[in-house]
PDB file of C-alpha atoms in Angstrom:
ATOM      1  CA  UNK A 184      14.222-105.611  -4.056  1.00 50.00           C
ATOM      2  CA  UNK A 185      12.139-102.575  -3.131  1.00 72.00           C
ATOM      3  CA  UNK A 186      11.527-101.976   0.567  1.00 83.00           C
ATOM      4  CA  UNK A 187       7.767-101.784   0.991  1.00 93.00           C
ATOM      5  CA  UNK A 188       7.754-101.459   4.766  1.00 91.00           C
ATOM      6  CA  UNK A 189       7.168 -97.699   4.513  1.00 94.00           C
ATOM      7  CA  UNK A 190       4.212 -98.148   2.170  1.00 97.00           C
ATOM      8  CA  UNK A 191       0.998 -98.338   4.156  1.00 98.00           C
ATOM      9  CA  UNK A 192      -1.884-100.343   2.746  1.00 98.00           C
ATOM     10  CA  UNK A 193      -5.287-100.445   4.428  1.00 98.00           C
ATOM     11  CA  UNK A 194      -7.358-103.481   3.555  1.00 98.00           C
ATOM     12  CA  UNK A 195     -11.137-103.694   3.559  1.00 98.00           C
ATOM     13  CA  UNK A 196     -11.410-106.623   5.950  1.00 97.00           C
ATOM     14  CA  UNK A 197     -14.917-108.058   5.601  1.00 94.00           C
ATOM     15  CA  UNK A 198     -14.648-111.142   7.774  1.00 95.00           C
ATOM     16  CA  UNK A 199     -14.389-113.385   4.706  1.00 96.00           C
ATOM     17  CA  UNK A 200     -11.549-115.482   3.356  1.00 98.00           C
ATOM     18  CA  UNK A 201     -10.722-113.302   0.326  1.00 98.00           C
ATOM     19  CA  UNK A 202      -9.929-110.152   2.309  1.00 98.00           C
ATOM     20  CA  UNK A 203      -8.075-112.229   4.917  1.00 98.00           C
ATOM     21  CA  UNK A 204      -5.887-113.739   2.198  1.00 98.00           C
ATOM     22  CA  UNK A 205      -5.310-110.241   0.843  1.00 98.00           C
ATOM     23  CA  UNK A 206      -3.830-109.217   4.187  1.00 98.00           C
ATOM     24  CA  UNK A 207      -1.562-112.267   4.150  1.00 98.00           C
ATOM     25  CA  UNK A 208      -0.256-111.593   0.660  1.00 98.00           C
ATOM     26  CA  UNK A 209       0.450-107.934   1.403  1.00 98.00           C
ATOM     27  CA  UNK A 210       2.270-108.802   4.612  1.00 98.00           C
ATOM     28  CA  UNK A 211       4.290-111.456   2.781  1.00 98.00           C
ATOM     29  CA  UNK A 212       5.318-108.772   0.275  1.00 97.00           C
ATOM     30  CA  UNK A 213       6.516-106.562   3.123  1.00 97.00           C
ATOM     31  CA  UNK A 214       3.872-103.837   3.182  1.00 98.00           C
ATOM     32  CA  UNK A 215       2.840-102.018   6.349  1.00 98.00           C
ATOM     33  CA  UNK A 216      -0.730-103.350   6.627  1.00 98.00           C
ATOM     34  CA  UNK A 217      -3.750-102.210   8.600  1.00 98.00           C
ATOM     35  CA  UNK A 218      -7.446-102.910   8.001  1.00 98.00           C
ATOM     36  CA  UNK A 219     -10.873-101.339   8.193  1.00 98.00           C
ATOM     37  CA  UNK A 220     -14.108-103.191   8.821  1.00 96.00           C
ATOM     38  CA  UNK A 221     -16.904-101.306   7.057  1.00 93.00           C
ATOM     39  CA  UNK A 222     -20.294-101.099   8.732  1.00 88.00           C
ATOM     40  CA  UNK A 223     -22.695-100.020   5.989  1.00 83.00           C
ATOM     41  CA  UNK A 224     -26.076-100.990   7.420  1.00 70.00           C
ATOM     42  CA  UNK A 225     -27.699-100.230  10.780  1.00 62.00           C
ATOM     43  CA  UNK A 226     -29.413-103.522  11.626  1.00 54.00           C
ATOM     44  CA  UNK A 227     -30.944-102.180  14.834  1.00 50.00           C
ATOM     45  CA  UNK A 228     -32.443 -99.090  13.201  1.00 50.00           C
ATOM     46  CA  UNK A 229     -33.850-101.130  10.334  1.00 48.00           C
ATOM     47  CA  UNK A 230     -35.193-103.890  12.601  1.00 48.00           C
ATOM     48  CA  UNK A 231     -33.385-106.720  10.838  1.00 48.00           C
ATOM     49  CA  UNK A 232     -30.948-107.828  13.505  1.00 45.00           C
ATOM     50  CA  UNK A 233     -31.116-111.438  12.329  1.00 47.00           C
ATOM     51  CA  UNK A 234     -30.704-110.529   8.662  1.00 48.00           C
ATOM     52  CA  UNK A 235     -31.848-113.444   6.527  1.00 47.00           C
ATOM     53  CA  UNK A 236     -35.131-114.690   8.104  1.00 50.00           C
ATOM     54  CA  UNK A 237     -34.228-118.273   7.230  1.00 51.00           C
ATOM     55  CA  UNK A 238     -31.060-118.119   9.338  1.00 49.00           C
ATOM     56  CA  UNK A 239     -32.212-117.376  12.871  1.00 50.00           C
ATOM     57  CA  UNK A 240     -28.857-116.759  14.500  1.00 54.00           C
ATOM     58  CA  UNK A 241     -28.593-115.014  17.848  1.00 55.00           C
ATOM     59  CA  UNK A 242     -26.028-112.629  16.366  1.00 53.00           C
ATOM     60  CA  UNK A 243     -26.780-110.744  13.148  1.00 64.00           C
ATOM     61  CA  UNK A 244     -24.580-111.698  10.164  1.00 72.00           C
ATOM     62  CA  UNK A 245     -22.940-108.259  10.108  1.00 75.00           C
ATOM     63  CA  UNK A 246     -21.810-108.611  13.718  1.00 84.00           C
ATOM     64  CA  UNK A 247     -20.609-112.176  13.087  1.00 89.00           C
ATOM     65  CA  UNK A 248     -18.550-110.899  10.144  1.00 92.00           C
ATOM     66  CA  UNK A 249     -17.026-108.242  12.394  1.00 93.00           C
ATOM     67  CA  UNK A 250     -16.114-110.863  14.995  1.00 95.00           C
ATOM     68  CA  UNK A 251     -14.450-112.924  12.260  1.00 96.00           C
ATOM     69  CA  UNK A 252     -12.547-109.846  11.068  1.00 97.00           C
ATOM     70  CA  UNK A 253     -11.332-109.223  14.633  1.00 97.00           C
ATOM     71  CA  UNK A 254     -10.042-112.805  14.848  1.00 97.00           C
ATOM     72  CA  UNK A 255      -8.238-112.492  11.512  1.00 98.00           C
ATOM     73  CA  UNK A 256      -6.621-109.177  12.469  1.00 98.00           C
ATOM     74  CA  UNK A 257      -5.515-110.584  15.816  1.00 98.00           C
ATOM     75  CA  UNK A 258      -4.107-113.751  14.258  1.00 98.00           C
ATOM     76  CA  UNK A 259      -2.186-111.825  11.591  1.00 98.00           C
ATOM     77  CA  UNK A 260      -1.037-109.092  13.974  1.00 98.00           C
ATOM     78  CA  UNK A 261      -2.539-106.022  12.313  1.00 98.00           C
ATOM     79  CA  UNK A 262      -4.547-103.041  13.533  1.00 98.00           C
ATOM     80  CA  UNK A 263      -8.262-103.204  12.712  1.00 98.00           C
ATOM     81  CA  UNK A 264     -10.391-100.056  12.590  1.00 97.00           C
ATOM     82  CA  UNK A 265     -14.191-100.281  12.653  1.00 94.00           C
ATOM     83  CA  UNK A 266     -15.750 -97.484  10.625  1.00 93.00           C
ATOM     84  CA  UNK A 267     -19.402 -96.647   9.968  1.00 91.00           C
ATOM     85  CA  UNK A 268     -20.420 -95.698   6.425  1.00 90.00           C
ATOM     86  CA  UNK A 269     -24.125 -96.109   7.178  1.00 88.00           C
ATOM     87  CA  UNK A 270     -25.178 -92.610   6.109  1.00 88.00           C
ATOM     88  CA  UNK A 271     -23.026 -92.688   2.985  1.00 89.00           C
ATOM     89  CA  UNK A 272     -24.462 -96.076   2.001  1.00 87.00           C
ATOM     90  CA  UNK A 273     -28.036 -94.934   2.537  1.00 86.00           C
ATOM     91  CA  UNK A 274     -27.587 -91.667   0.625  1.00 88.00           C
ATOM     92  CA  UNK A 275     -25.419 -92.900  -2.252  1.00 85.00           C
ATOM     93  CA  UNK A 276     -26.508 -96.515  -2.707  1.00 88.00           C
ATOM     94  CA  UNK A 277     -29.787 -97.481  -1.060  1.00 87.00           C
ATOM     95  CA  UNK A 278     -31.808 -94.361  -1.960  1.00 89.00           C
ATOM     96  CA  UNK A 279     -30.755 -94.764  -5.587  1.00 85.00           C
ATOM     97  CA  UNK A 280     -31.667 -98.453  -5.430  1.00 86.00           C
ATOM     98  CA  UNK A 281     -35.186 -97.596  -4.228  1.00 90.00           C
ATOM     99  CA  UNK A 282     -35.560 -94.817  -6.771  1.00 91.00           C
ATOM    100  CA  UNK A 283     -34.676 -97.131  -9.660  1.00 89.00           C
ATOM    101  CA  UNK A 284     -37.074 -99.799  -8.419  1.00 86.00           C
ATOM    102  CA  UNK A 285     -39.874 -97.251  -8.424  1.00 92.00           C
ATOM    103  CA  UNK A 286     -39.105 -96.677 -12.107  1.00 92.00           C
ATOM    104  CA  UNK A 287     -39.382-100.436 -12.782  1.00 92.00           C
ATOM    105  CA  UNK A 288     -35.656-100.747 -13.317  1.00 90.00           C
ATOM    106  CA  UNK A 289     -33.337-103.251 -11.640  1.00 86.00           C
ATOM    107  CA  UNK A 290     -30.189-101.488 -10.429  1.00 85.00           C
ATOM    108  CA  UNK A 291     -27.095-103.291  -9.193  1.00 87.00           C
ATOM    109  CA  UNK A 292     -26.276-101.894  -5.739  1.00 86.00           C
ATOM    110  CA  UNK A 293     -22.914-103.715  -5.627  1.00 89.00           C
ATOM    111  CA  UNK A 294     -21.590-101.577  -8.487  1.00 90.00           C
ATOM    112  CA  UNK A 295     -22.615 -98.391  -6.692  1.00 88.00           C
ATOM    113  CA  UNK A 296     -21.275 -99.670  -3.385  1.00 90.00           C
ATOM    114  CA  UNK A 297     -17.851-100.160  -4.926  1.00 91.00           C
ATOM    115  CA  UNK A 298     -17.890 -96.755  -6.631  1.00 92.00           C
ATOM    116  CA  UNK A 299     -19.323 -94.693  -3.765  1.00 92.00           C
ATOM    117  CA  UNK A 300     -18.365 -96.578  -0.600  1.00 92.00           C
ATOM    118  CA  UNK A 301     -15.407 -98.948  -0.991  1.00 94.00           C
ATOM    119  CA  UNK A 302     -13.418 -96.766  -3.378  1.00 95.00           C
ATOM    120  CA  UNK A 303     -14.632 -93.337  -2.286  1.00 94.00           C
ATOM    121  CA  UNK A 304     -15.756 -93.066   1.367  1.00 94.00           C
ATOM    122  CA  UNK A 305     -13.413 -95.890   2.390  1.00 96.00           C
ATOM    123  CA  UNK A 306     -10.563 -94.423   0.366  1.00 96.00           C
ATOM    124  CA  UNK A 307     -11.037 -91.036   2.021  1.00 96.00           C
ATOM    125  CA  UNK A 308     -10.987 -92.575   5.491  1.00 96.00           C
ATOM    126  CA  UNK A 309      -7.936 -94.666   4.638  1.00 98.00           C
ATOM    127  CA  UNK A 310      -6.062 -91.557   3.538  1.00 97.00           C
ATOM    128  CA  UNK A 311      -6.976 -89.907   6.856  1.00 97.00           C
ATOM    129  CA  UNK A 312      -5.323 -92.893   8.531  1.00 98.00           C
ATOM    130  CA  UNK A 313      -2.165 -92.385   6.492  1.00 98.00           C
ATOM    131  CA  UNK A 314      -2.634 -94.998   3.784  1.00 98.00           C
ATOM    132  CA  UNK A 315      -0.721 -94.937   0.522  1.00 98.00           C
ATOM    133  CA  UNK A 316      -3.019 -97.532  -1.021  1.00 98.00           C
ATOM    134  CA  UNK A 317      -6.167 -99.429  -0.215  1.00 98.00           C
ATOM    135  CA  UNK A 318      -6.710-103.102  -0.966  1.00 98.00           C
ATOM    136  CA  UNK A 319      -9.812-105.221  -1.402  1.00 98.00           C
ATOM    137  CA  UNK A 320     -10.371-108.937  -1.733  1.00 97.00           C
ATOM    138  CA  UNK A 321     -11.905-108.674  -5.195  1.00 97.00           C
ATOM    139  CA  UNK A 322     -11.008-111.144  -7.912  1.00 98.00           C
ATOM    140  CA  UNK A 323      -9.610-108.510 -10.239  1.00 98.00           C
ATOM    141  CA  UNK A 324      -6.226-107.119 -11.214  1.00 98.00           C
ATOM    142  CA  UNK A 325      -4.886-103.633 -11.805  1.00 97.00           C
ATOM    143  CA  UNK A 326      -1.862-102.434 -13.742  1.00 96.00           C
ATOM    144  CA  UNK A 327      -0.325 -99.178 -12.541  1.00 95.00           C
ATOM    145  CA  UNK A 328       1.469 -97.355 -15.354  1.00 95.00           C
ATOM    146  CA  UNK A 329       2.911 -94.633 -13.134  1.00 91.00           C
ATOM    147  CA  UNK A 330       5.057 -93.161 -15.907  1.00 93.00           C
ATOM    148  CA  UNK A 331       2.022 -92.281 -18.012  1.00 93.00           C
ATOM    149  CA  UNK A 332      -0.339 -91.904 -15.039  1.00 92.00           C
ATOM    150  CA  UNK A 333      -2.654 -94.598 -16.381  1.00 94.00           C
ATOM    151  CA  UNK A 334      -4.252 -97.433 -14.447  1.00 96.00           C
ATOM    152  CA  UNK A 335      -5.902-100.424 -16.049  1.00 95.00           C
ATOM    153  CA  UNK A 336      -8.439-102.849 -14.631  1.00 97.00           C
ATOM    154  CA  UNK A 337      -7.995-106.472 -15.700  1.00 97.00           C
ATOM    155  CA  UNK A 338     -10.091-109.551 -15.104  1.00 97.00           C
ATOM    156  CA  UNK A 339      -9.191-111.858 -12.255  1.00 97.00           C
ATOM    157  CA  UNK A 340      -7.357-115.073 -13.077  1.00 97.00           C
ATOM    158  CA  UNK A 341     -10.192-117.174 -11.647  1.00 97.00           C
ATOM    159  CA  UNK A 342     -12.871-116.912 -14.352  1.00 95.00           C
ATOM    160  CA  UNK A 343     -15.495-118.333 -11.994  1.00 95.00           C
ATOM    161  CA  UNK A 344     -14.872-115.555  -9.464  1.00 96.00           C
ATOM    162  CA  UNK A 345     -13.981-112.565 -11.658  1.00 96.00           C
ATOM    163  CA  UNK A 346     -15.533-109.386 -10.203  1.00 96.00           C
ATOM    164  CA  UNK A 347     -14.472-106.719 -12.681  1.00 96.00           C
ATOM    165  CA  UNK A 348     -18.113-106.183 -13.714  1.00 95.00           C
ATOM    166  CA  UNK A 349     -18.791-104.841 -10.226  1.00 94.00           C
ATOM    167  CA  UNK A 350     -15.774-102.527 -10.511  1.00 96.00           C
ATOM    168  CA  UNK A 351     -16.638-101.263 -13.989  1.00 93.00           C
ATOM    169  CA  UNK A 352     -17.539 -97.713 -12.898  1.00 93.00           C
ATOM    170  CA  UNK A 353     -14.318 -97.006 -11.026  1.00 96.00           C
ATOM    171  CA  UNK A 354     -12.346 -94.061 -12.342  1.00 94.00           C
ATOM    172  CA  UNK A 355      -8.658 -94.109 -13.162  1.00 93.00           C
ATOM    173  CA  UNK A 356      -8.058 -91.970 -10.065  1.00 94.00           C
ATOM    174  CA  UNK A 357      -9.759 -94.585  -7.882  1.00 96.00           C
ATOM    175  CA  UNK A 358      -7.818 -97.431  -9.499  1.00 97.00           C
ATOM    176  CA  UNK A 359      -4.576 -95.504  -8.984  1.00 97.00           C
ATOM    177  CA  UNK A 360      -4.731 -96.161  -5.244  1.00 97.00           C
ATOM    178  CA  UNK A 361      -6.169 -99.683  -5.400  1.00 98.00           C
ATOM    179  CA  UNK A 362      -4.560-103.091  -4.980  1.00 98.00           C
ATOM    180  CA  UNK A 363      -6.212-106.491  -5.493  1.00 98.00           C
ATOM    181  CA  UNK A 364      -3.882-109.016  -3.840  1.00 98.00           C
ATOM    182  CA  UNK A 365      -5.889-112.167  -4.692  1.00 98.00           C
ATOM    183  CA  UNK A 366      -6.691-111.187  -8.272  1.00 98.00           C
ATOM    184  CA  UNK A 367      -4.034-113.513  -9.639  1.00 98.00           C
ATOM    185  CA  UNK A 368      -5.147-116.467  -7.515  1.00 98.00           C
ATOM    186  CA  UNK A 369      -7.710-119.245  -7.834  1.00 98.00           C
ATOM    187  CA  UNK A 370     -10.292-119.576  -5.073  1.00 97.00           C
ATOM    188  CA  UNK A 371      -8.996-122.976  -3.835  1.00 97.00           C
ATOM    189  CA  UNK A 372      -5.524-121.441  -3.488  1.00 98.00           C
ATOM    190  CA  UNK A 373      -6.965-118.517  -1.524  1.00 98.00           C
ATOM    191  CA  UNK A 374      -8.585-120.925   0.911  1.00 98.00           C
ATOM    192  CA  UNK A 375      -5.375-122.960   1.143  1.00 98.00           C
ATOM    193  CA  UNK A 376      -3.381-119.819   1.984  1.00 98.00           C
ATOM    194  CA  UNK A 377      -5.792-118.913   4.784  1.00 98.00           C
ATOM    195  CA  UNK A 378      -5.635-122.509   6.032  1.00 98.00           C
ATOM    196  CA  UNK A 379      -1.834-122.349   6.064  1.00 98.00           C
ATOM    197  CA  UNK A 380      -2.039-119.412   8.481  1.00 98.00           C
ATOM    198  CA  UNK A 381      -4.592-121.174  10.682  1.00 98.00           C
ATOM    199  CA  UNK A 382      -7.498-118.827   9.951  1.00 98.00           C
ATOM    200  CA  UNK A 383     -10.991-120.064  10.766  1.00 96.00           C
ATOM    201  CA  UNK A 384     -12.404-118.173   7.785  1.00 97.00           C
ATOM    202  CA  UNK A 385     -10.534-120.530   5.443  1.00 97.00           C
ATOM    203  CA  UNK A 386     -13.679-122.649   5.191  1.00 95.00           C
ATOM    204  CA  UNK A 387     -16.234-119.858   5.539  1.00 92.00           C
ATOM    205  CA  UNK A 388     -19.054-119.874   2.986  1.00 87.00           C
ATOM    206  CA  UNK A 389     -18.810-117.281   0.202  1.00 84.00           C
ATOM    207  CA  UNK A 390     -20.963-114.188   0.529  1.00 71.00           C
ATOM    208  CA  UNK A 391     -23.258-113.138  -2.314  1.00 58.00           C
ATOM    209  CA  UNK A 392     -23.581-109.408  -1.667  1.00 52.00           C
TER     210      UNK A 392
END
């Protein structure tokens, strides 16, 4: 059995159950795991502290997600870094989104966010922190053919949750350093795993991007 304790994986910990379960699976496999919480939107600057106007919480959803991520990291005993990608998100994702709307087109910001933020800006920061790989809680799989330096994206096992469409613009170089620990799981099993470890996020409502 390969010793993975010297292989450092940094997980994008969003405060949801999928990324939390990803941490669990990586730790169970023996990896050296840390996490980053990505802050991609400045709620104060954009005057939307409460986010969705129909959910008048005292704490904005982004901050609540961060608090959940802190609890998960503490419970699972990993280091959590909080990193701002606000400028990168605005320049690479949101400006393009607005530009396309002006042209009467309907862009998908989630695809760009994965390409430019989660697997580019995040990847760069993770490398600065000494990561060998990054991991996300996407329902997708990747095959690493190291011998031929090829990396293949496969659909997630859970057809109802498959997210490969949102990862469709990732390059082979980006996939080379990516892991998707819950890609071979069904959503109920992901929740059950989080429940097994006593995580509050086990019953948290799914996000919709």
